Amino acid sequence: MAESSGAQRPVRVALDAMGGDHAPAAAVEGAVLAARAYGCEVQLVGRADDIGPELARHDIKGLQHLLPVVHAPDVILMNEHPASAVRSKRQSSMAVAVGRVKAGQANCFVSAGNTGAILATALLGFRRIDGITSERPALAAPIPGPRASTILLDAGANVDCKPEWLAQFALMGSLYAELLWDRPNPRVATLSIGEEEGKGNAQLVAAIPLIRALPINYVGNVQGTDVSASVVDVVVADGFAGNIYLKGAEGIVAAFTELLRDELTRSLPRQLMAAALRPAFRALRGRMSYEEYGGVPLLGVNGVCVKAHGRSTGYALQNAIRVGMQCVRLDLVARIRERMADASRAPPAAMTRL
Amino acid sequence: MAESSGAQRPVRVALDAMGGDHAPAAAVEGAVLAARAYGCEVQLVGRADDIGPELARHDIKGLQHLLPVVHAPDVILMNEHPASAVRSKRQSSMAVAVGRVKAGQANCFVSAGNTGAILATALLGFRRIDGITSERPALAAPIPGPRASTILLDAGANVDCKPEWLAQFALMGSLYAELLWDRPNPRVATLSIGEEEGKGNAQLVAAIPLIRALPINYVGNVQGTDVSASVVDVVVADGFAGNIYLKGAEGIVAAFTELLRDELTRSLPRQLMAAALRPAFRALRGRMSYEEYGGVPLLGVNGVCVKAHGRSTGYALQNAIRVGMQCVRLDLVARIRERMADASRAPPAAMTRL
């Protein structure tokens, strides 16, 4: 399959140039930044008439060959109903980009567009990996912490989860952390409202025996406080709780930043000192911002697919492209396929329920 | 009933002096601070032998009459199994304190102890308000935002919620916000993963028609980002999602604070400027800290009951006592009873399902 590229060849990215609140400007900027920084090929997929003028605004001397425009006539809007948009717009930038990955013309798909449409297009185009039964692929979001990041999945794709889906997320999350950080036996936890076994809602309580039976380093429940405390490597949640955590965290960072700005501009002396400390605040923002992390891989389908934040800037999209390249280089999809195949063959018995 | 005291008489608080990570020291300190600041009576309920020496460490001249010690021989530990502890320890500080409220010897119960035990003791002692059918009372937590606070309920008591419980939380939350902030028609939202109606897990989707039928200002779904953005007054969630949000927010504030400290101590010039800005950082911490908010009322039982954070300091407990006094002064329990009685009598039809 197309997604398992050699580690030496330059990665080719199919970028949805029409997705995101600031499309196509941010997408084009992200592509230029990524081509320059990483030497990767970024195929700008979308309406050629919209992309061309944006590309002309950048100085891309020496990079032209890395930035081909691939025309796709249809655009899926940010607030469109995902299922019907995907059904009716067969020539959307998303569908064409996924088609290129399937055809081996690109190694990964990156989009800052309509989340539901990204999930549906990836599922329709790439299909589930054998053994994965969740309604949609899982969003594996990085959560920054003071010492290390933690991967949270599912961060919002699957709302009501069957217990075996949560076990599948645990298996995929563990493998992703292992490959991403070259860390054997990453610590995997489930997100709950107390650490004691038995704490949690019905779907979680039913999932825990399945997760315990997996060949991973499952350490039990953690609470919301622990996700950003760098105490485990992977946190498994259903997409409802995971999304509320993730969006909640984003909101708290925004509130904290606003309150900090408010306090630091209360008087002229404070303003002057705060101005001198600007590099510290900028570094802090970098360490807490989704822009730095850029994108969230979708795990569980036969193709590398990275979802960037709808509000992504060019810089955020550069980082989303970096995440896609990483997944390609790690051969993540083929490794998940292997691991799922092993899991379905091997004891213990509970594994077969996956 | 005992909880509906006159607005003029001083409020009498039954404080669980043995609950919390820093009991009894923090509880005694909180009682002294509250008696001094508000002139309320704070009954220190717990092991007299432990409380006496702590009380002797404070200068309480002129306050002695406000700080009676009420002996209770049993102590429920923080990590004890709530149901069995409540069953076996009939003379616990919690049980005795709740008993005093029931007997009219105090107006409200405040504890920083084992959350499950607080919920069970309050439920057993006070019983549910007529029309409330949730397994436990709902925790109504204040979430600070840059412009105003938002009440989030349930913040962790009821894990798997029936749709009608969510509707009951919406009704009680709306009333609490109305009384607390003297704000007619507070904006009530449901917490979900998208704003469109129909987004959410099964229990939420089933609850929305019941909530729409209530005589409240229901504005639809909000996402995690919105809870701390001061856009609505009340956010309704099941206790699983609500707790993950609340604990997640606490963790993000801690991570942000740690990263900020890290950045501001990287060099001597930064350290010096940061030291000069200490009042700003202290004010910021005050605006984001649970210590300032102090306590979370339990809504749905026939008595005022406030749960403080297990890690509460004396100052946090002073604030929890303030929250309890507020609920007494607002006559919150009697008002919820009235509102529930109205709801069960009146059209629209869906109300009767409450």
XYZ file of C-alpha atoms in Angstrom:
708
model
C 0.000 0.000 0.000
C 0.953 3.550 -0.663
C 1.438 4.641 2.914
C 4.426 2.442 3.627
C 7.100 4.489 1.937
C 10.812 3.946 2.314
C 12.502 5.999 4.995
C 14.942 7.576 2.516
C 12.673 8.854 -0.257
C 11.191 12.307 0.309
C 7.663 12.145 1.687
C 4.867 13.352 -0.570
C 1.966 15.043 1.177
C -1.502 15.526 -0.313
C -2.688 18.717 1.401
C -6.330 19.760 1.321
C -5.735 23.365 0.278
C -9.416 24.292 0.698
C -9.918 23.131 4.301
C -9.806 25.370 7.363
C -11.046 28.784 8.406
C -8.159 30.519 6.630
C -8.099 28.458 3.421
C -6.508 28.582 0.996
C -4.062 31.226 2.311
C -3.009 29.320 5.450
C -2.766 26.005 3.601
C -0.550 27.484 0.884
C 1.631 29.198 3.472
C 1.923 25.951 5.455
C 2.900 24.072 2.309
C 5.605 26.604 1.437
C 6.963 26.556 4.991
C 7.004 22.747 5.091
C 8.624 22.366 1.667
C 11.324 24.816 2.713
C 11.870 23.345 6.187
C 11.623 19.638 5.444
C 12.236 19.303 1.705
C 9.026 17.330 1.343
C 6.674 17.537 -1.619
C 3.364 19.169 -0.721
C 0.669 18.694 -3.333
C -1.799 21.560 -3.078
C -5.152 19.922 -3.766
C -8.098 22.202 -4.484
C -9.429 24.836 -6.840
C -6.485 25.800 -9.028
C -7.942 29.285 -9.556
C -7.877 29.937 -5.829
C -4.525 28.318 -5.095
C -2.518 29.860 -7.937
C -2.800 33.501 -6.806
C -2.019 32.536 -3.204
C 1.087 30.667 -4.301
C 2.177 33.682 -6.345
C 2.364 35.734 -3.149
C 5.224 33.603 -1.824
C 8.831 33.537 -2.918
C 9.164 29.861 -3.844
C 12.289 30.045 -5.982
C 13.893 26.609 -5.989
C 10.823 25.062 -4.360
C 8.434 25.014 -7.334
C 8.976 21.315 -8.004
C 7.937 20.562 -4.404
C 4.657 22.483 -4.636
C 2.511 21.063 -7.445
C -1.112 22.203 -7.682
C -3.646 19.389 -8.148
C -7.007 20.686 -9.273
C -10.165 19.525 -7.489
C -13.352 21.408 -8.385
C -15.483 20.845 -5.267
C -15.077 22.395 -1.827
C -16.554 21.025 1.404
C -17.408 23.944 3.635
C -16.539 24.079 7.334
C -20.152 24.039 8.494
C -21.553 21.657 5.895
C -23.202 18.405 6.972
C -20.302 15.948 6.628
C -22.084 12.822 5.393
C -24.126 14.537 2.702
C -21.197 16.729 1.607
C -18.942 13.698 1.201
C -21.688 11.866 -0.680
C -22.507 14.695 -3.085
C -19.050 16.196 -3.648
C -17.080 13.350 -5.149
C -14.472 15.730 -6.562
C -13.833 17.624 -3.352
C -10.273 18.571 -2.416
C -10.487 15.990 0.395
C -11.673 13.164 -1.854
C -9.063 13.926 -4.522
C -6.282 14.132 -1.911
C -7.268 10.807 -0.334
C -7.516 9.293 -3.824
C -3.923 10.318 -4.514
C -2.713 8.568 -1.368
C -4.646 5.443 -2.341
C -3.171 5.554 -5.837
C 0.357 5.823 -4.479
C 0.802 9.389 -5.765
C 1.167 10.693 -2.215
C 2.062 9.166 1.161
C -0.278 11.042 3.459
C -3.324 13.259 3.591
C -3.449 16.440 5.687
C -6.465 18.722 6.142
C -7.630 21.552 8.412
C -11.169 21.194 7.051
C -14.531 20.034 8.371
C -13.694 17.311 10.912
C -16.685 15.113 10.144
C -15.894 15.259 6.426
C -12.220 14.385 7.005
C -13.273 11.351 9.062
C -15.858 10.238 6.501
C -13.552 10.758 3.509
C -10.692 8.886 5.165
C -12.960 6.024 6.163
C -14.564 5.768 2.739
C -11.263 6.047 0.892
C -8.867 4.107 3.103
C -11.277 1.663 4.803
C -10.748 0.282 8.296
C -7.694 -1.773 9.165
C -8.676 -5.436 9.648
C -9.783 -5.938 13.231
C -10.772 -2.310 13.794
C -14.507 -2.077 14.357
C -15.023 1.458 15.642
C -17.509 3.598 13.778
C -14.739 6.013 12.795
C -10.959 6.230 13.091
C -9.734 7.546 16.450
C -8.229 11.022 16.788
C -4.891 10.719 18.620
C -4.277 14.181 20.068
C -1.035 15.219 21.767
C -1.600 16.905 25.149
C 1.348 19.027 26.272
C 2.597 18.670 29.819
C 5.406 20.248 31.800
C 7.817 17.346 31.232
C 6.430 15.362 28.294
C 3.398 15.073 26.089
C 0.645 12.515 26.448
C -1.396 11.058 23.589
C -5.143 11.249 24.174
C -7.398 9.072 22.034
C -10.163 9.180 20.998
C -10.265 12.977 21.064
C -13.667 13.261 19.418
C -14.471 10.937 16.518
C -16.462 8.135 18.198
C -19.103 9.399 20.591
C -20.819 6.341 22.077
C -18.097 3.691 22.195
C -18.402 -0.058 22.485
C -15.968 -1.562 25.008
C -13.939 -3.295 22.283
C -13.423 0.024 20.492
C -11.786 1.428 23.628
C -9.509 -1.640 23.691
C -8.600 -1.037 20.045
C -7.754 2.578 20.869
C -5.520 1.353 23.713
C -3.648 -1.007 21.398
C -3.172 1.587 18.647
C -2.270 4.346 21.105
C 0.337 2.171 22.771
C 1.957 1.355 19.428
C 1.879 4.982 18.289
C 3.597 6.146 21.502
C 6.140 3.344 21.226
C 7.087 4.329 17.671
C 6.799 8.090 18.083
C 8.975 8.320 21.175
C 10.966 5.122 20.608
C 9.816 4.085 24.065
C 9.238 0.407 24.818
C 6.165 -0.421 26.890
C 4.627 3.029 27.032
C 2.301 3.541 29.986
C -1.324 3.397 28.879
C -4.177 4.581 31.120
C -7.926 4.987 30.843
C -9.546 8.356 31.599
C -12.023 8.200 34.452
C -13.337 10.012 37.506
C -11.254 8.109 40.048
C -8.220 5.883 40.021
C -9.779 2.829 41.636
C -10.726 0.037 39.256
C -14.478 0.000 38.838
C -14.718 3.804 38.689
C -16.147 5.043 35.438
C -19.183 4.954 33.241
C -20.669 1.695 31.973
C -18.751 1.598 28.676
C -15.417 2.173 30.410
C -16.012 -0.368 33.164
C -16.886 -2.959 30.499
C -13.760 -2.116 28.490
C -11.230 -2.516 31.289
C -11.062 -6.341 31.287
C -10.488 -6.226 27.511
C -7.721 -3.653 27.922
C -6.139 -5.621 30.781
C -5.911 -8.649 28.462
C -3.916 -6.752 25.824
C -0.126 -7.124 25.508
C 0.419 -3.508 26.584
C 1.577 -1.732 29.721
C -1.864 -0.794 31.078
C -1.541 1.108 34.358
C -5.223 1.659 35.242
C -7.388 4.744 35.466
C -6.172 8.308 35.598
C -8.249 11.410 36.280
C -8.558 14.620 34.262
C -5.860 16.276 36.385
C -3.311 13.670 35.294
C -3.632 13.991 31.515
C -1.462 17.119 31.399
C 0.834 16.005 34.235
C 3.168 13.821 32.137
C 2.436 10.780 34.310
C 1.427 8.380 31.521
C 2.177 8.187 27.794
C -1.280 7.349 26.455
C -4.754 8.120 27.783
C -7.732 6.231 26.347
C -11.204 7.790 26.390
C -14.401 7.610 24.429
C -14.639 10.428 21.906
C -17.270 12.309 23.917
C -15.209 12.562 27.112
C -11.982 12.924 25.108
C -13.337 15.839 23.109
C -14.713 17.566 26.186
C -11.295 17.194 27.809
C -9.432 18.497 24.747
C -11.717 21.443 24.018
C -11.930 22.176 27.737
C -8.134 22.334 27.930
C -8.054 24.691 24.954
C -10.633 26.915 26.651
C -8.753 26.981 29.943
C -5.501 27.932 28.202
C -7.375 30.757 26.454
C -8.977 31.920 29.732
C -5.666 31.735 31.594
C -3.926 33.699 28.833
C -6.634 36.354 28.858
C -6.484 36.702 32.653
C -2.677 36.869 32.530
C -2.819 39.621 29.909
C -5.423 41.422 31.986
C -3.242 41.345 35.128
C -0.086 42.346 33.251
C -1.652 45.397 31.637
C -3.234 46.818 34.779
C -0.564 49.489 35.290
C 2.269 51.066 33.316
C 5.076 49.493 35.410
C 3.516 46.076 34.964
C 3.198 46.671 31.218
C 6.855 47.602 30.934
C 8.090 44.574 32.852
C 5.727 42.298 30.988
C 7.046 43.674 27.687
C 10.569 42.792 28.756
C 9.374 39.297 29.593
C 7.722 38.849 26.202
C 10.143 36.104 25.075
C 9.187 34.073 28.149
C 5.482 34.448 27.433
C 6.023 33.609 23.780
C 7.900 30.444 24.759
C 5.118 29.555 27.174
C 2.492 30.013 24.494
C 4.528 27.831 22.159
C 4.613 25.064 24.728
C 0.858 25.142 25.318
C -0.456 25.898 21.839
C -2.016 23.538 19.325
C -0.130 25.445 16.629
C 3.097 23.885 17.792
C 1.613 20.397 17.723
C -0.110 21.047 14.468
C -2.103 17.969 13.771
C -3.842 14.926 15.074
C -3.416 11.591 13.270
C -6.488 9.462 12.588
C -5.723 5.914 13.690
C -7.493 2.825 12.398
C -7.648 3.335 8.636
C -5.374 2.067 5.855
C -3.697 5.381 5.167
C -1.926 8.200 6.986
C -4.345 11.021 7.623
C -3.718 14.075 9.815
C -6.406 16.474 10.938
C -5.246 20.016 11.696
C -7.206 22.512 13.794
C -9.852 24.391 11.814
C -8.280 27.681 12.893
C -4.812 26.599 11.758
C -2.368 29.253 10.605
C 0.321 28.503 8.057
C 2.714 27.662 10.858
C 0.208 25.226 12.418
C -0.219 23.565 9.019
C 3.539 23.268 8.618
C 3.520 21.346 11.883
C 0.560 19.213 10.800
C 2.542 18.264 7.686
C 5.468 17.369 9.962
C 3.164 15.042 11.939
C 2.020 13.383 8.704
C 5.639 12.897 7.587
C 6.462 11.369 10.957
C 3.636 8.846 10.658
C 4.831 7.916 7.161
C 8.441 7.528 8.295
C 7.343 5.396 11.257
C 5.363 3.215 8.841
C 2.579 3.612 11.373
C -0.264 2.181 9.306
C 1.578 -1.025 8.388
C 2.671 -1.423 12.013
C -0.899 -1.055 13.274
C -2.000 -3.631 10.698
C 0.647 -6.079 11.941
C -0.229 -5.487 15.575
C -3.924 -5.999 14.917
C -3.216 -9.202 13.014
C -1.050 -10.472 15.914
C -3.753 -9.548 18.391
C -6.434 -11.457 16.533
C -4.236 -14.586 16.327
C -2.668 -14.710 19.754
C -3.937 -15.609 23.209
C -5.160 -14.454 25.676
C -8.731 -15.263 24.824
C -10.102 -11.809 25.416
C -8.031 -10.532 22.498
C -10.181 -12.335 20.013
C -13.042 -10.092 21.041
C -11.201 -7.247 19.378
C -37.134 22.425 57.807
C -33.853 23.454 59.284
C -32.197 24.752 56.140
C -34.592 27.640 55.614
C -33.236 30.092 58.158
C -34.187 33.735 58.353
C -31.928 36.131 56.513
C -31.138 38.109 59.672
C -30.099 35.439 62.144
C -26.437 34.419 62.011
C -25.914 31.260 59.993
C -24.776 28.184 61.898
C -22.458 25.873 60.012
C -21.806 22.224 60.911
C -18.240 21.712 59.684
C -16.774 18.241 59.296
C -13.513 18.920 61.136
C -12.069 15.502 60.241
C -12.502 15.663 56.434
C -9.782 16.592 53.953
C -6.097 15.904 53.411
C -5.101 18.498 56.001
C -7.685 17.717 58.685
C -8.205 18.774 61.355
C -5.703 21.665 61.046
C -7.122 23.165 57.846
C -10.716 22.728 59.008
C -10.036 24.463 62.337
C -8.180 27.274 60.581
C -11.024 27.682 58.083
C -13.555 27.831 60.902
C -11.578 30.510 62.756
C -11.162 32.560 59.564
C -14.861 32.277 58.720
C -16.046 33.113 62.246
C -13.821 36.177 62.231
C -14.700 37.293 58.684
C -18.433 36.587 58.620
C -19.495 36.365 62.260
C -21.085 32.983 61.608
C -21.124 30.113 64.077
C -18.951 27.217 62.933
C -19.534 24.008 64.858
C -16.384 21.903 64.723
C -17.680 18.361 64.443
C -15.220 15.535 65.044
C -12.897 13.993 67.587
C -12.716 16.486 70.447
C -9.235 15.272 71.392
C -7.928 16.173 67.949
C -9.805 19.433 67.520
C -9.058 20.941 70.937
C -5.273 21.232 70.525
C -5.666 22.652 67.005
C -8.086 25.273 68.253
C -5.646 26.177 71.044
C -3.092 27.200 68.409
C -5.302 30.070 67.243
C -6.023 33.370 68.924
C -9.797 33.170 69.129
C -10.392 35.772 71.786
C -13.954 37.033 71.415
C -14.783 34.236 68.986
C -15.068 31.284 71.397
C -18.859 31.355 71.402
C -18.824 31.028 67.596
C -16.571 27.952 67.592
C -18.189 25.167 69.620
C -16.674 21.693 69.401
C -19.178 18.881 68.803
C -17.706 15.482 69.549
C -18.085 12.656 67.017
C -16.017 9.538 67.670
C -15.739 8.054 64.154
C -13.660 9.317 61.255
C -14.241 8.399 57.593
C -10.886 8.288 55.881
C -10.197 9.890 52.501
C -9.550 6.607 50.707
C -12.188 4.504 52.475
C -14.952 2.813 50.476
C -17.771 5.357 50.846
C -20.825 3.093 51.093
C -19.375 0.713 53.652
C -17.804 3.534 55.668
C -21.115 5.374 55.863
C -22.904 2.163 56.815
C -20.460 1.122 59.543
C -19.528 4.489 61.027
C -22.840 5.855 62.256
C -21.091 8.317 64.569
C -18.739 9.778 61.974
C -18.092 13.510 61.923
C -20.084 13.657 58.667
C -23.099 11.783 60.042
C -23.167 13.853 63.233
C -22.847 17.107 61.275
C -25.688 16.175 58.912
C -27.758 15.101 61.917
C -27.339 18.544 63.448
C -28.640 20.217 60.282
C -31.621 17.843 60.235
C -32.323 18.579 63.902
C -32.254 22.335 63.298
C -29.068 22.806 65.346
C -27.211 24.012 62.265
C -28.206 25.425 58.860
C -25.673 23.803 56.600
C -23.094 21.044 56.348
C -19.588 21.648 54.946
C -16.896 19.007 54.411
C -13.582 18.563 52.585
C -13.735 14.820 53.174
C -14.197 11.717 51.049
C -16.513 12.804 48.209
C -18.431 9.538 47.968
C -19.043 9.564 51.710
C -20.256 13.178 51.654
C -22.713 12.312 48.874
C -23.923 9.170 50.624
C -24.246 10.844 54.027
C -26.132 13.807 52.589
C -28.461 11.530 50.633
C -29.116 9.250 53.595
C -29.588 12.117 56.029
C -31.389 14.725 53.956
C -33.154 12.507 51.380
C -33.947 13.622 47.844
C -36.185 16.576 47.146
C -39.551 15.394 45.753
C -39.258 14.977 42.006
C -35.486 14.471 42.003
C -34.688 10.955 40.826
C -30.923 11.053 40.206
C -28.852 8.449 41.983
C -27.048 11.169 43.923
C -27.278 14.930 44.369
C -25.552 16.931 41.630
C -22.291 18.794 42.295
C -22.680 22.385 41.068
C -19.117 23.606 40.486
C -18.213 27.204 39.669
C -15.875 27.509 36.648
C -13.991 30.807 36.548
C -13.849 32.705 33.282
C -12.309 35.984 32.225
C -15.545 37.962 32.632
C -17.843 35.828 34.774
C -18.147 32.399 36.290
C -20.223 29.565 34.916
C -21.903 26.855 37.004
C -21.119 23.339 35.784
C -23.336 20.518 36.993
C -23.071 17.609 37.512
C -19.329 17.852 38.203
C -18.930 14.237 39.219
C -21.607 12.658 41.389
C -23.786 10.793 38.842
C -21.764 8.833 36.311
C -24.264 7.186 33.953
C -27.163 9.619 33.809
C -30.721 9.030 32.695
C -32.051 11.782 30.406
C -34.506 13.017 33.055
C -31.660 13.477 35.544
C -29.939 15.847 33.112
C -33.216 17.789 32.846
C -33.403 17.984 36.659
C -29.823 19.323 36.740
C -30.797 21.957 34.163
C -33.769 23.092 36.258
C -31.790 23.223 39.521
C -28.769 24.880 37.867
C -30.927 27.557 36.309
C -32.525 28.358 39.655
C -29.187 28.397 41.482
C -27.687 30.827 38.938
C -30.804 33.006 39.110
C -30.598 33.267 42.902
C -26.813 33.428 43.211
C -26.316 36.200 40.691
C -29.792 37.740 40.955
C -30.043 37.238 37.204
C -33.418 36.494 35.637
C -33.465 33.838 32.901
C -29.856 32.680 33.180
C -28.533 31.072 30.000
C -28.423 27.306 30.376
C -26.493 25.090 27.931
C -25.652 21.416 27.591
C -22.025 20.307 27.257
C -21.334 18.452 24.027
C -18.845 17.961 21.215
C -20.514 20.315 18.776
C -23.074 23.075 18.890
C -25.563 21.591 16.431
C -28.613 19.948 17.986
C -28.238 16.199 17.717
C -24.504 16.286 18.580
C -23.696 14.358 21.705
C -23.788 10.927 23.241
C -26.995 8.925 23.516
C -27.941 10.102 27.025
C -27.494 13.759 26.080
C -29.421 13.505 22.806
C -32.307 11.871 24.680
C -32.237 14.587 27.367
C -32.453 17.584 25.053
C -36.211 17.405 24.307
C -36.863 17.188 28.073
C -34.632 20.212 28.698
C -36.242 22.166 25.842
C -39.634 21.629 27.502
C -38.517 23.206 30.804
C -39.455 26.796 31.726
C -35.793 27.885 31.517
C -33.652 29.823 29.059
C -32.051 26.835 27.316
C -29.648 27.984 24.595
C -28.466 24.630 23.188
C -25.126 22.853 23.203
C -21.773 24.398 24.018
C -18.356 22.791 23.611
C -15.541 22.380 26.144
C -13.897 25.590 24.932
C -16.976 27.600 25.917
C -17.303 26.558 29.559
C -14.547 28.936 30.705
C -15.416 31.644 28.178
C -18.222 33.300 30.174
C -20.714 32.748 27.331
C -23.425 30.980 29.344
C -24.398 30.925 33.031
C -25.016 27.210 33.521
C -23.575 24.166 31.754
C -25.293 20.797 32.208
C -23.312 17.571 31.853
C -23.421 14.023 33.114
C -21.096 13.539 36.082
C -18.555 11.566 34.051
C -17.999 14.246 31.398
C -18.429 17.012 33.984
C -15.766 15.555 36.262
C -13.347 15.011 33.390
C -13.860 18.630 32.383
C -13.396 19.937 35.939
C -10.347 17.843 36.823
C -8.932 18.444 33.354
C -9.237 22.196 33.889
C -7.490 21.893 37.243
C -4.665 19.935 35.603
C -4.262 22.446 32.785
C -4.072 25.341 35.251
C -1.375 23.412 37.155
C 0.553 22.610 33.968
C 0.300 26.193 32.735
C 1.477 27.507 36.108
C 4.423 25.115 36.140
C 5.449 26.054 32.593
C 5.099 29.748 33.424
C 7.313 29.325 36.485
C 9.783 27.363 34.385
C 10.017 30.105 31.761
C 10.249 32.896 34.331
C 13.120 31.317 36.228
C 15.302 30.523 33.212
C 17.638 33.467 33.762
C 18.444 35.961 36.491
C 16.955 38.981 34.664
C 13.737 37.056 34.104
C 13.690 36.060 37.767
C 14.068 39.647 38.906
C 11.332 40.963 36.664
C 9.061 38.082 37.552
C 9.626 38.813 41.254
C 8.506 42.379 40.689
C 5.402 41.074 38.947
C 4.549 38.731 41.805
C 1.363 40.625 42.771
C 0.067 40.137 39.237
C 0.766 36.415 39.323
C -0.797 36.117 42.756
C -3.934 37.874 41.514
C -4.013 35.567 38.503
C -3.717 32.503 40.697
C -6.521 33.819 42.880
C -8.765 34.195 39.851
C -8.118 30.651 38.598
C -7.833 28.725 41.864
C -10.368 26.485 43.509
C -9.248 27.930 46.847
C -10.967 31.165 46.012
C -14.218 29.390 45.090
C -13.950 27.114 48.052
C -16.831 24.754 47.722
C -19.345 23.068 45.538
C -22.980 22.807 46.680
C -24.789 19.488 46.340
C -28.148 20.129 44.705
C -31.153 17.857 44.985
C -31.319 16.991 48.685
C -33.346 18.509 51.538
C -30.448 20.303 53.175
C -27.597 22.650 52.325
C -24.422 20.676 51.831
C -21.139 22.023 50.459
C -18.246 19.844 49.356
C -14.807 21.445 49.560
C -11.751 20.184 47.670
C -9.920 17.362 49.474
C -6.720 19.394 49.395
C -8.412 22.462 50.903
C -6.350 24.850 52.986
C -7.883 26.879 55.791
C -8.506 29.704 53.360
C -10.274 27.377 50.913
C -12.454 26.120 53.766
C -13.295 29.654 54.791
C -14.573 30.149 51.259
C -16.475 26.852 51.317
C -18.216 28.058 54.479
C -19.050 31.296 52.658
C -20.677 29.256 49.864
C -22.722 27.334 52.437
C -23.861 30.571 54.080
C -24.845 31.932 50.680
C -27.016 28.889 49.941
C -28.701 29.249 53.343
C -29.338 32.968 52.835
C -30.742 32.316 49.345
C -33.037 29.697 50.872
C -31.864 27.534 48.000
C -33.258 24.212 49.183
C -36.782 25.524 49.753
C -36.675 27.289 46.387
C -35.625 24.115 44.577
C -38.458 22.278 46.332
C -40.953 24.879 45.135
C -39.623 24.820 41.593
C -39.764 21.022 41.451
C -43.323 21.050 42.765
C -44.318 23.624 40.108
C -42.625 21.566 37.420
C -44.473 18.405 38.341
C -47.853 20.218 38.327
C -47.561 22.434 35.279
C -47.640 21.842 31.561
C -45.898 21.308 29.192
C -46.409 17.589 29.180
C -42.742 16.665 29.057
C -42.324 18.199 32.518
C -44.272 15.436 34.131
C -41.567 13.039 33.096
C -39.303 14.733 35.620
